[in-house]
Coordinates of C-alpha atoms and ligand atoms in Angstrom, one line a residue:
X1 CA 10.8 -5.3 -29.3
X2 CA 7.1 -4.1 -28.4
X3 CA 4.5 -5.8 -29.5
X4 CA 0.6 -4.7 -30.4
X5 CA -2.0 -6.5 -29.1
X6 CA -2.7 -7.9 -32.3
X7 CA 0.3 -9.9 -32.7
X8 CA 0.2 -13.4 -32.7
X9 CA 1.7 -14.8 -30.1
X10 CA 2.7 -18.4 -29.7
X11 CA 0.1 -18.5 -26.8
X12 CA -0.4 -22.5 -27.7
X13 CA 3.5 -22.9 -26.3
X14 CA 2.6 -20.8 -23.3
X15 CA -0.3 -22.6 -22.1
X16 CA 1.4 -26.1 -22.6
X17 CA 4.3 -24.6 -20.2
X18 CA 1.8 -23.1 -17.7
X19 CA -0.9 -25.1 -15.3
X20 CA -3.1 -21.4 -14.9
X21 CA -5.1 -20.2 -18.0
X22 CA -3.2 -17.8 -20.3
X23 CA -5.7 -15.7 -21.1
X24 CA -5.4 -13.5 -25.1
X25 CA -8.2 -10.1 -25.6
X26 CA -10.7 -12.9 -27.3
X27 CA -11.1 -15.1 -24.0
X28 CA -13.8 -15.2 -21.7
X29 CA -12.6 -14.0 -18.1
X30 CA -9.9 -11.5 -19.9
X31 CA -11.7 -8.4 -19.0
X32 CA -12.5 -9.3 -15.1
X33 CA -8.7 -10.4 -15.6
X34 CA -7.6 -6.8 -16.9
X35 CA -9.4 -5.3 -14.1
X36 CA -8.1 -3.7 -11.0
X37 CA -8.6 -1.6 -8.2
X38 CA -8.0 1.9 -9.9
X39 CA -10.6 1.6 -12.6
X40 CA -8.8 4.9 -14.4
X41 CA -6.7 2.6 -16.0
X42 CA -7.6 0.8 -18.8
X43 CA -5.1 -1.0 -20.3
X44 CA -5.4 -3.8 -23.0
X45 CA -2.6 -6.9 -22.6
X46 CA -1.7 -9.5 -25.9
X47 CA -1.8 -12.1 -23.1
X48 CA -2.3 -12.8 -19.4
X49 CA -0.6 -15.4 -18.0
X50 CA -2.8 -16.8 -14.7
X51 CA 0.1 -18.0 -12.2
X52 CA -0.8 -21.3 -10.5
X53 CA 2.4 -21.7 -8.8
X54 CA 6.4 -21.2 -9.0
X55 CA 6.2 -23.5 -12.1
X56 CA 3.9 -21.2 -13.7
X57 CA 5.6 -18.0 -13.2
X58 CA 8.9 -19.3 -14.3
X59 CA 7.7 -20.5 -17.9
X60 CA 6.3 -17.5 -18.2
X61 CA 9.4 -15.0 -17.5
X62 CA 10.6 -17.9 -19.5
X63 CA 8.9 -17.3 -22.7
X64 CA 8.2 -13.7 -22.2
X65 CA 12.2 -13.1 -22.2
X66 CA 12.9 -15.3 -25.4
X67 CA 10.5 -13.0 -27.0
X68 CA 11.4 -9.9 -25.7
X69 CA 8.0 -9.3 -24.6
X70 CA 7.0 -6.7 -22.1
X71 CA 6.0 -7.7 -18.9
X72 CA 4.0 -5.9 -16.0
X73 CA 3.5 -8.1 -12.7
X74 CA 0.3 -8.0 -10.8
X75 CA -0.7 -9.6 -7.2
X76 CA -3.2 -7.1 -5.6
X77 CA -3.9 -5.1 -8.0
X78 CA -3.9 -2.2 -5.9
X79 CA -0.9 0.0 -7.4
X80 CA -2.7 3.1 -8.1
X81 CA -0.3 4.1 -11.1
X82 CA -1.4 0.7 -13.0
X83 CA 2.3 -0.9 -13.7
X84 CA 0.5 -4.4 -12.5
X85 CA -1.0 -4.0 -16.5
X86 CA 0.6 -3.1 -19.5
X87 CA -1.1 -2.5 -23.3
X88 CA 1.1 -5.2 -25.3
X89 CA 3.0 -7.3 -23.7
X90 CA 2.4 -10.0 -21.1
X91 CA 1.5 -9.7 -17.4
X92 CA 2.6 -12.2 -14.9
X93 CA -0.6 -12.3 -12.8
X94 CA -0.3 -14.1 -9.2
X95 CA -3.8 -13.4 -8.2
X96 CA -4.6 -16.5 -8.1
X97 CA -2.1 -17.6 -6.0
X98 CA -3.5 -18.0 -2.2
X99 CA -2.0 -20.4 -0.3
X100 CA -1.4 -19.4 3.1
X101 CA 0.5 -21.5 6.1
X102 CA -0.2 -19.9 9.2
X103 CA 3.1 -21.9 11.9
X104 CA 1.4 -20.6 15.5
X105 CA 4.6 -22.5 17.2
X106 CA 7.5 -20.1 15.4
X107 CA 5.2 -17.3 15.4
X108 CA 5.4 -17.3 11.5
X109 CA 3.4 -17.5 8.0
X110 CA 4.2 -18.2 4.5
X111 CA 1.9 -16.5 2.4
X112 CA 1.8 -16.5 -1.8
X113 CA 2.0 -13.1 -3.7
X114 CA -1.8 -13.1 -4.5
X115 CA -3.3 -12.9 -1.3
X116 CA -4.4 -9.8 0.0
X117 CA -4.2 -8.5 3.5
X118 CA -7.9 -10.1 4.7
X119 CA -6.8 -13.1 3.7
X120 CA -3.6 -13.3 5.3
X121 CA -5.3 -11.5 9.0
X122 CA -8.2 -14.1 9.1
X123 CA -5.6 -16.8 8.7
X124 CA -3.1 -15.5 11.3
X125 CA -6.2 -14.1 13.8
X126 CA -7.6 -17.9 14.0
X127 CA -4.4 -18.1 16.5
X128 CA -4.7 -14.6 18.1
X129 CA -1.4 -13.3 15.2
X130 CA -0.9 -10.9 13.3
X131 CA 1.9 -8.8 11.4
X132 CA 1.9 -5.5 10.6
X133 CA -0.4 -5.2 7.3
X134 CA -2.1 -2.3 5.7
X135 CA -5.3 -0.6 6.8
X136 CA -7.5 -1.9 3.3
X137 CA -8.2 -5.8 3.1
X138 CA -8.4 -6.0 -0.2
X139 CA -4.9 -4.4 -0.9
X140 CA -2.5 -7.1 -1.6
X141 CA 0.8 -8.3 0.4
X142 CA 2.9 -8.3 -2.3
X143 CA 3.0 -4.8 -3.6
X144 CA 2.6 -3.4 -0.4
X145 CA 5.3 -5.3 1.1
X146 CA 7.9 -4.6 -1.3
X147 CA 7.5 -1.2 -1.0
X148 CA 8.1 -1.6 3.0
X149 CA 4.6 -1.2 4.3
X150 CA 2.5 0.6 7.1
X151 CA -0.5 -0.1 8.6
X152 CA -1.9 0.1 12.1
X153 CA 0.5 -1.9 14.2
X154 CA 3.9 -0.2 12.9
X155 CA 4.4 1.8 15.5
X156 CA 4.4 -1.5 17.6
X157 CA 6.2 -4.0 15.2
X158 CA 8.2 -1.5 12.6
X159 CA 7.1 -1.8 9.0
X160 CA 6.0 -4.5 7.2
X161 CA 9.6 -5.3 5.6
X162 CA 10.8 -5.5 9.0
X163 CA 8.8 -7.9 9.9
X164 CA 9.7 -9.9 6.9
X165 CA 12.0 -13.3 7.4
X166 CA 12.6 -14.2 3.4
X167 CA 11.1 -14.5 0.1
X168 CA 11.0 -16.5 -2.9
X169 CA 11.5 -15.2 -5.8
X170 CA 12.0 -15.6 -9.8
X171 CA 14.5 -14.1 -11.4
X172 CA 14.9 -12.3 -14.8
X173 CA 16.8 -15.2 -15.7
X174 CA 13.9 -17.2 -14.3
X175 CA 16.0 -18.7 -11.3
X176 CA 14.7 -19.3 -8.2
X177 CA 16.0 -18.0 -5.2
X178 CA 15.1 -17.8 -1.7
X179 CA 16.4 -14.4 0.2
X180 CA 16.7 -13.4 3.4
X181 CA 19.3 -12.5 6.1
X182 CA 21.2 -15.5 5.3
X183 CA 21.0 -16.6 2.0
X184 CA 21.4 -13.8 -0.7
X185 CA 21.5 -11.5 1.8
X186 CA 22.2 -8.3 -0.8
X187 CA 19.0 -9.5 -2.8
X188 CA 16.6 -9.4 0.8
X189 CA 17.8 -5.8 1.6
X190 CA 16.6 -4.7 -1.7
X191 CA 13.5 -6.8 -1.9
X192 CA 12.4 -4.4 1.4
X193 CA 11.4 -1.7 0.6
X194 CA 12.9 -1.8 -3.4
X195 CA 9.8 -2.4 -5.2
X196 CA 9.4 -5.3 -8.2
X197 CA 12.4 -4.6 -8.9
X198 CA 14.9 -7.3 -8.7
X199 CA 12.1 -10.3 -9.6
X200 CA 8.8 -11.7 -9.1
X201 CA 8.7 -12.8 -5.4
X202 CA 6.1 -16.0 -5.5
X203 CA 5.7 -15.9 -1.7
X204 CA 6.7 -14.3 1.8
X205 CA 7.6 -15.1 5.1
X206 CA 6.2 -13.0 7.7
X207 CA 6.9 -12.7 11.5
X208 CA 3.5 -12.8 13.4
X209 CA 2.7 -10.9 16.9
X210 CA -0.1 -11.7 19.4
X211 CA -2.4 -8.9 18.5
X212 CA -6.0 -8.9 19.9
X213 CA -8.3 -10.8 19.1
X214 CA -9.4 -7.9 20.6
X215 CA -8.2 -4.5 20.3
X216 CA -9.1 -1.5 21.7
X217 CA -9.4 0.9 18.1
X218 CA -11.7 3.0 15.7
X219 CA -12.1 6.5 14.3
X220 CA -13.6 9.5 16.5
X221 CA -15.6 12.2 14.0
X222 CA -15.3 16.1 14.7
X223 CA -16.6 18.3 12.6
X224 CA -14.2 19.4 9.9
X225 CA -15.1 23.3 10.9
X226 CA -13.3 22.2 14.7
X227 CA -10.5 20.5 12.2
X228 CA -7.9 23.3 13.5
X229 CA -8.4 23.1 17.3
X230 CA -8.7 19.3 16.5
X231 CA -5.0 18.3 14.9
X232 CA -3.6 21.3 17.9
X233 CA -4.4 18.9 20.0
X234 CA -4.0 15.8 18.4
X235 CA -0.2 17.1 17.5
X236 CA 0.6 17.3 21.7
X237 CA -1.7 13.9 22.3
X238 CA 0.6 11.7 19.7
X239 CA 4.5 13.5 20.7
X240 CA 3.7 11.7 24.3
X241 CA 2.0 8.7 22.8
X242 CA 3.4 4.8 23.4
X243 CA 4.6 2.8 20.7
X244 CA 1.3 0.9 20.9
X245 CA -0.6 3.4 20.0
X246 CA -0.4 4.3 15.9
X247 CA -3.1 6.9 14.9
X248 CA -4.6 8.1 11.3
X249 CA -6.8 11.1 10.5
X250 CA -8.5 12.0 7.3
X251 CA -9.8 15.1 6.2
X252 CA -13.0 14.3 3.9
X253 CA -16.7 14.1 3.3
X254 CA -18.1 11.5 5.8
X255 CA -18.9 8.4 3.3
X256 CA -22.0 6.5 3.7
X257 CA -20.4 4.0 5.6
X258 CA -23.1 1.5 7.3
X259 CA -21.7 2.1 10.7
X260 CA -21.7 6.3 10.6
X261 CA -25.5 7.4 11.4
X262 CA -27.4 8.8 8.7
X263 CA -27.2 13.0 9.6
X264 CA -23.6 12.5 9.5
X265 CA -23.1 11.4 6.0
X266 CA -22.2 13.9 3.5
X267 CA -20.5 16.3 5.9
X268 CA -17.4 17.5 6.2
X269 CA -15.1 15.7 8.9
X270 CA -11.8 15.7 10.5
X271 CA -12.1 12.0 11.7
X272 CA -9.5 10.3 13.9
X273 CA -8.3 7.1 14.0
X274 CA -6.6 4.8 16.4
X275 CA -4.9 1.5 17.3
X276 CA -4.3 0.3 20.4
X277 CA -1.9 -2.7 20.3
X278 CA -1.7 -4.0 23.4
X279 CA -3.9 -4.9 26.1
X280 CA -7.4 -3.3 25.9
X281 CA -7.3 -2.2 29.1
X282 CA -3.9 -1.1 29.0
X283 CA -5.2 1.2 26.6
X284 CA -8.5 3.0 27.8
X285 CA -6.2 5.7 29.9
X286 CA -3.7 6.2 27.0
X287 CA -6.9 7.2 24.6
X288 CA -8.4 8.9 27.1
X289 CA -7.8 12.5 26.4
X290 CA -8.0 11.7 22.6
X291 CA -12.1 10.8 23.6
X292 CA -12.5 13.5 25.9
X293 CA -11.4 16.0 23.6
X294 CA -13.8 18.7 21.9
X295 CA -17.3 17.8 20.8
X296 CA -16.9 14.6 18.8
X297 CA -20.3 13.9 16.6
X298 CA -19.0 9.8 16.5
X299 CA -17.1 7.7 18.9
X300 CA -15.9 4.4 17.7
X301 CA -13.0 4.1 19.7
X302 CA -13.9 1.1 21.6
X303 CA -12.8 -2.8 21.5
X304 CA -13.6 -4.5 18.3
X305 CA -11.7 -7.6 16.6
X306 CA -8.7 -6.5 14.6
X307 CA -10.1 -8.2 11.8
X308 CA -13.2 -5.7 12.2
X309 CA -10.5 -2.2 12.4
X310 CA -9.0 -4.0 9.3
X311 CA -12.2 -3.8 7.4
X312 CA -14.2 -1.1 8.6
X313 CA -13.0 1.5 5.6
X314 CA -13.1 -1.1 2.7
X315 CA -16.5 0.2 1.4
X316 CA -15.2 3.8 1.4
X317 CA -12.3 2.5 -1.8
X318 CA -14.3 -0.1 -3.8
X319 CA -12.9 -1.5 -6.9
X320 CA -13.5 -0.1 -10.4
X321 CA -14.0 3.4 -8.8
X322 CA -11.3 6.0 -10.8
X323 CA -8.2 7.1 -8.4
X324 CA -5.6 9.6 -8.7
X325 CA -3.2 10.6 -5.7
X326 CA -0.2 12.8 -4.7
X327 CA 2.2 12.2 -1.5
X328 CA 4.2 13.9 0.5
X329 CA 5.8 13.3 3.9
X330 CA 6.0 15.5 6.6
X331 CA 7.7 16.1 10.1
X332 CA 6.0 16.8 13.3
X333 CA 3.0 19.1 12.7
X334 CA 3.5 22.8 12.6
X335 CA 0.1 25.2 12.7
X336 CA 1.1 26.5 9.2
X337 CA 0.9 22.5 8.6
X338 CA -2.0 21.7 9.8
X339 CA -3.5 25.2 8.2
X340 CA -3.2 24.1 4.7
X341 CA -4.3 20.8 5.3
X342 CA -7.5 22.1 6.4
X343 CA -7.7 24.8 4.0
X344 CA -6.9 22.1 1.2
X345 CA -9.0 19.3 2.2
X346 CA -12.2 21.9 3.1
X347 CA -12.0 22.9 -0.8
X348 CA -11.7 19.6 -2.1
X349 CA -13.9 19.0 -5.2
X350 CA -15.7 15.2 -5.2
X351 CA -17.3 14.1 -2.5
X352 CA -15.3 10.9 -2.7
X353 CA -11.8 12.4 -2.3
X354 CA -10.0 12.4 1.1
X355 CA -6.5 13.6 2.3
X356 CA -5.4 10.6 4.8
X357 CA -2.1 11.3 7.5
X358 CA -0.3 8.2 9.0
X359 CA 1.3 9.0 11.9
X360 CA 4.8 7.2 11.6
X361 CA 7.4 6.9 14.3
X362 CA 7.6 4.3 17.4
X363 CA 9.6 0.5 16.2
X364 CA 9.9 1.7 12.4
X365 CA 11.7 5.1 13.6
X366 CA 14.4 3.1 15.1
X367 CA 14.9 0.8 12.8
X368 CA 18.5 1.9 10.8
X369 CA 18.2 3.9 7.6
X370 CA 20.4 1.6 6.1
X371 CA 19.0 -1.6 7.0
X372 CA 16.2 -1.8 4.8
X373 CA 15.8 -0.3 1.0
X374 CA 12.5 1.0 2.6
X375 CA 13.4 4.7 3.4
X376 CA 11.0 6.5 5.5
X377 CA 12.4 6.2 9.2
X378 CA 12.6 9.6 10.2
X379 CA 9.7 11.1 9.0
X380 CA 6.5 11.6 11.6
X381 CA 4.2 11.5 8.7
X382 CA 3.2 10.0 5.7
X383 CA 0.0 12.3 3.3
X384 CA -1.8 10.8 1.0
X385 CA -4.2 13.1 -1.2
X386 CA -6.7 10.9 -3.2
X387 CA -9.0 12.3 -5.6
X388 CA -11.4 9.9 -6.5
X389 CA -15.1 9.9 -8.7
X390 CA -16.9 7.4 -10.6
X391 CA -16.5 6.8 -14.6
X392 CA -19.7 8.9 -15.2
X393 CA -18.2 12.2 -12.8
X394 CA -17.2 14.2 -16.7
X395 CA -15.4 16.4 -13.9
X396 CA -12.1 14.1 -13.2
X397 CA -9.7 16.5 -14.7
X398 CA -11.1 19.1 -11.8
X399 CA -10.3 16.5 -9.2
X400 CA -7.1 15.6 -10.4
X401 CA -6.6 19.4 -10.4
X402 CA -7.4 19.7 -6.6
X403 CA -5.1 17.0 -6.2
X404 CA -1.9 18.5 -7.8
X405 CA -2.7 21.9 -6.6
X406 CA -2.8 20.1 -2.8
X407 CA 0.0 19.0 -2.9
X408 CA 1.7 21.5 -4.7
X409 CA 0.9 23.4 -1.6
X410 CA 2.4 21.0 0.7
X411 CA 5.5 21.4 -1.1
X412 CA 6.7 23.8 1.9
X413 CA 5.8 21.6 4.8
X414 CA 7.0 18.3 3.4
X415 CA 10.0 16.4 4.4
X416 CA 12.7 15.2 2.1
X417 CA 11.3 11.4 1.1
X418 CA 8.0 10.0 0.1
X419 CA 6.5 6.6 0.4
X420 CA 6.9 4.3 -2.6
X421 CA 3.8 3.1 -1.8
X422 CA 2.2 6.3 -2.1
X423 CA 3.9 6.9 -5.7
X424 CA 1.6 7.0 -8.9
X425 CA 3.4 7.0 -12.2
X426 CA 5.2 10.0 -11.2
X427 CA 8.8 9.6 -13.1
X428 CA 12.4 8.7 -12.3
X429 CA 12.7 11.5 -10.3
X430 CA 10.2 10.7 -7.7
X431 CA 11.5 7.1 -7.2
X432 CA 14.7 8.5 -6.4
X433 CA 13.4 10.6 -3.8
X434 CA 11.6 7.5 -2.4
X435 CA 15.6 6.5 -1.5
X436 CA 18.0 9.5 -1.2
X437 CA 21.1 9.6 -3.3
X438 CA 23.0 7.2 -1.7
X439 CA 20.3 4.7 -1.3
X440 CA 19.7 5.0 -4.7
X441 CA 22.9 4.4 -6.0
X442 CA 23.1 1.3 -3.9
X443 CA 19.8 0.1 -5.4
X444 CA 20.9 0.3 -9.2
X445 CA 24.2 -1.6 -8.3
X446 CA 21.6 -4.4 -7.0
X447 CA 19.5 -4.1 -10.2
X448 CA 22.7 -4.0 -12.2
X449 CA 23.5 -7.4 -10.9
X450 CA 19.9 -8.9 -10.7
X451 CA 18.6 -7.3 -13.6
X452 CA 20.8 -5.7 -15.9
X453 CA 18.4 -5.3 -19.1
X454 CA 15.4 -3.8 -16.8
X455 CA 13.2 -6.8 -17.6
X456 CA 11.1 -5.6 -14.6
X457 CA 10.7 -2.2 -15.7
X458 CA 6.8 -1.7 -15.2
X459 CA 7.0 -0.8 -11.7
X460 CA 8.4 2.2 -9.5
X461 CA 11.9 1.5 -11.6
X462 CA 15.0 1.8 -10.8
X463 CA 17.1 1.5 -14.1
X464 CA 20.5 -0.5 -14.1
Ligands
FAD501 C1 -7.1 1.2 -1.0 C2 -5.6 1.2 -0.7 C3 -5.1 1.1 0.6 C4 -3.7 1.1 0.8 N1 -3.3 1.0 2.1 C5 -2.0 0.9 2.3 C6 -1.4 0.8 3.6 O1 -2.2 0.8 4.6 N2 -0.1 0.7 3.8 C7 0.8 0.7 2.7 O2 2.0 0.5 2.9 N3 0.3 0.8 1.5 C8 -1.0 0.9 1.2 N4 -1.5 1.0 0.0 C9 -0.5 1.1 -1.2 C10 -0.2 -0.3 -1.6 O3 0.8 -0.8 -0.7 C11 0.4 -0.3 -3.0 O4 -0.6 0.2 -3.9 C12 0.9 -1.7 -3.5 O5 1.6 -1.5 -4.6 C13 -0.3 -2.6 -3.7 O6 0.2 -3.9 -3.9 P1 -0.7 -4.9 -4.8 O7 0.0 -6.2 -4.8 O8 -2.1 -4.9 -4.3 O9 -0.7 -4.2 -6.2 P2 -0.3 -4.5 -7.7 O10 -0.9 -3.4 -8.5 O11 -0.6 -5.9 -8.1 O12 1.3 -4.4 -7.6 C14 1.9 -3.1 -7.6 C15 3.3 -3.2 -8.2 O13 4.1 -4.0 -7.3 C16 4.9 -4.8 -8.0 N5 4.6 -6.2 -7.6 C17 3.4 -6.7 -7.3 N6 3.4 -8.0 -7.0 C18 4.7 -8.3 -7.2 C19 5.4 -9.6 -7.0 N7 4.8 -10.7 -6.6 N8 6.7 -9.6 -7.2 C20 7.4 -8.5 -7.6 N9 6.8 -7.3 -7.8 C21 5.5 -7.2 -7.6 C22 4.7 -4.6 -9.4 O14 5.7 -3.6 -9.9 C23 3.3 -4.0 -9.5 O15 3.1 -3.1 -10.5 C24 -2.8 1.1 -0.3 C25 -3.3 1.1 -1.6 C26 -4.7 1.1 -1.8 C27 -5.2 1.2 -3.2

């Protein structure tokens, strides 16, 4: 049964069962609470539950299930397709949720599903850790981890979700459950890389690293005319590169960001990132040739703290901003690659949109296919094309437009997967090609047995 955001719902039994504030359209704080990241989206809840805890995520699969409510689960709020919000129904918000344990001994943290990736690096950093996290702060763990995650230390540690060590989680039934290699073993394979599929996971335990404070990283700026001769090169520096190093380039307009000088903003760029993760000075001869290459208009590939690398792009996604993007991944560069990338990103149509490239590979490459739902072990690349503007830009269908027709063009060059983490709300279709076939059909069996009426259904779905 759906229901319209003008029923009545028993909130009064809600909030007795829940220690957060449940939140209906006529309470103060329910439109910052029906806000996130991808300000496109605009969707109108009957009731948002505020998760304190376990307790309060449990009473309120609880009563959403006796009434057959609709349910969309948010943590970050980063999920650029907006499943973390539904019009109706209820969402299960764990934003609030923040505790963080950081155990320097094991080499370990506990983290809750609502805190972001800053939050969890400051934590881990006071003890010179760190696991591998992705490259915004303010994205959160939870979505990112359940969709496998990558981020500047993957080449080093593997993905996110192999990094993981359990989870807790509630289940449509609103059980709890721990998962993990030993205990509902089935249930942690899917959980890494499977999405919100199989339940709400209330908090994760991460392996750490000794990573910096220190690390030698940051983005180089060419020109985006020299973008050709640039990725040629870039193509033979990263096939001999170390696991330590994992690199990043973006095709864009250079933002205003405060540490780019003022005659470079506004101009087109090819700029290249890297991450050292290792010793610094281990590192100055491997980046070498990536510095000494061409006529670069920016260096900023020196030592910084990681907590710095992990927040020097923030500014250039702020909340509230409208986002649409397209993925694809791709094998090792050919020229007719890199051609209509450049072609592509040079006719892009805001000034705001960018085309990013993860280089993949090193620890995550070797990792089994079939060890983790996550899926992308073979590929070299993940692409991201992001059209973005602001609510008064009247020209958003034309950047959608630049978007689709991007990646339509890709279509030649790209491999056979893409990232769930780089899906929209792109279909049924799509998720299965996040997993392969086979993959797939292992994933419904799990959902069959974890989730057999698609309570969790707002979300990169799987149906049972
Ligand atoms: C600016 C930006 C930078 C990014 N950078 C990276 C990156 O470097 N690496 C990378 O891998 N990805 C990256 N992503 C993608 C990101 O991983 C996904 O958007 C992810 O879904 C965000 O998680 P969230 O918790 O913030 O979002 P939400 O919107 O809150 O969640 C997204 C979906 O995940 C599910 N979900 C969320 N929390 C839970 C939970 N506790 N239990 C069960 N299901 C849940 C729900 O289906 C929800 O709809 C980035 C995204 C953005 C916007």
């Amino acid at each position: 049964m759906a229901i319209s955001a003008a029923t009545t719902i028993d909130v009064d039994h809600l909030r007795a069962a829940c220690r957060g504030p449940v939140l209906l359209p006529t309470d103060q704080g329910y439109d910052a609470a029906r806000a996130i990241w991808n300000g496109a989206i605009d969707r109108r809840p009957a009731c948002i539950a505020r998760c304190t805890g376990v307790a309060d995520v449990v009473a309120a699969v609880r009563f959403a299930r006796e009434r057959e409510l609709v349910v969309a689960v948010r943590s970050g709020g980063h999920g650029v397709g907006g499943h973390a919000l539904c019009d109706d129904g209820l969402v299960i918000d764990l934003s609030p949720m923040k505790g963080i344990r950081v155990d320097p001994t094991a080499r370990t943290a506990r983290a809750e599903a609502g805190v972001l990736w800053g939050e969890l690096d400051r934590e881990a950093q006071l003890y010179g850790l760190a696991t591998v996290g992705g490259i915004v702060t303010h994205t959160g763990i939870a979505g990112l981890t359940l969709g496998g995650g990558i981020g500047w230390l993957m080449r080093k540690h593997g993905a996110t979700v192999d990094n993981l060590l359990s989870v807790d989680l509630v289940t449509a039934d609103g059980e709890v459950l721990r998962a993990s290699e030993d205990e509902n073993a089935d249930l942690f394979w899917g959980a890494r890389g499977g999405g919100g599929n199989f339940g709400i996971v209330t908090s994760f335990e991460y392996r750490l690293h000794p990573v910096g404070p220190i690390v030698l990283a940051g983005p180089i700026y060419h020109p985006l005319d020299d973008a050709r001769e640039v990725l040629r090169f870039y193509r033979e520096f990263i096939a001999a590169a170390p696991d330590e190093l994992t690199t990043i380039f973006n095709l864009r307009v250079a933002p205003p960001l405060p540490f780019l000088p003022e005659d470079v903003r506004g101009k087109p760029i090819v700029m290249v990132g890297a991450c050292y993760a290792g010793a610094v000075e281990d590192g100055i001869e491997v980046v070498r040739p990536l510095k000494e290459f061409g006529s670069p208009i920016v260096d900023l590939l020196e030592p910084k703290p990681y907590t710095a690398l992990q927040s020097m792009f923030d500014p250039s996604v702020p909340h509230g901003w409208h986002y649409y993007w397209k993925s694809v991944e791709l094998p090792p560069l050919t020229d007719a690659a890199i051609d209509t990338l450049v072609e592509h990103a040079s006719a892009l149509t805001s000034p705001k949109s960018y085309c990013i490239v993860f280089q993949l590979g090193g620890a995550l490459g070797r990792v089994g296919q079939d060890a983790t739902a996550f899926s992308q072990r073979d590929a070299a690349h993940n692409v991201n094309i992001c059209a973005v503007w602001t609510e008064d830009d009247p020209e958003g269908e034309r950047h959608v437009a630049w978007t689709r027709d991007f990646f339509s063009a890709m279509q030649p060059h790209a491999g056979d997967r893409v990232f769930l983490n780089f899906l929209g709300d792109e279909g049924a279709g799509r998720v299965r090609q996040a997993y392969g076939k086979r993959k797939y059909e292992r994933l419904v069996a799990l959902k069959r047995t974890y989730d057999p009426t698609n309570f969790f259904r707002l979300n990169q779905n799987i149906e049972p």
